[in-house]
Amino acid sequence: GEGMREQAALVRSMGPQTLSHDLALVVLLEQLYRVESWRAGHPYHRS
């Protein structure tokens, strides 16, 4: 039978690393927070 990737209409990748679903969600939410903060004019933290 076909694998899940072959059946999927859309496949997203966050890079070559393997993350648990919970950690991947945290990483995604953090990135969304950063972009929304940037769009709202908050200074971008670069350290």
C-alpha positions as a printed NumPy array, in Angstrom:
array([[ 0.   ,  0.   ,  0.   ],
       [ 0.918,  3.621, -0.355],
       [ 2.603,  5.408,  2.507],
       [ 1.144,  8.438,  4.212],
       [ 3.436, 10.848,  2.324],
       [ 2.34 ,  9.501, -1.035],
       [-1.332,  9.899, -0.071],
       [-0.963, 13.41 ,  1.344],
       [-2.132, 16.397, -0.689],
       [ 0.437, 18.6  ,  1.089],
       [ 3.64 , 17.793,  2.985],
       [ 5.415, 20.389,  5.16 ],
       [ 8.969, 20.127,  6.428],
       [10.674, 22.097,  9.193],
       [14.101, 20.859,  8.125],
       [16.039, 17.594,  8.215],
       [15.861, 17.12 , 11.99 ],
       [13.321, 14.834, 13.619],
       [11.149, 16.449, 16.305],
       [ 8.312, 15.131, 18.389],
       [ 4.927, 16.584, 17.438],
       [ 4.818, 18.585, 20.671],
       [ 8.253, 20.119, 20.12 ],
       [ 7.511, 20.839, 16.452],
       [ 4.364, 22.694, 17.542],
       [ 6.364, 24.782, 20.041],
       [ 8.927, 25.668, 17.341],
       [ 6.171, 26.631, 14.892],
       [ 4.321, 28.751, 17.469],
       [ 7.557, 30.522, 18.439],
       [ 8.216, 31.409, 14.795],
       [ 4.661, 32.696, 14.357],
       [ 5.068, 34.803, 17.522],
       [ 8.333, 36.259, 16.2  ],
       [ 6.859, 37.263, 12.848],
       [ 3.756, 38.79 , 14.429],
       [ 5.926, 40.704, 16.926],
       [ 8.049, 41.985, 14.034],
       [ 4.961, 43.002, 12.057],
       [ 3.612, 44.856, 15.111],
       [ 6.834, 46.896, 15.277],
       [ 8.414, 45.306, 18.338],
       [12.215, 45.277, 18.255],
       [13.692, 42.008, 17.051],
       [15.926, 40.295, 19.629],
       [19.336, 39.443, 18.122],
       [21.743, 37.976, 20.623]])
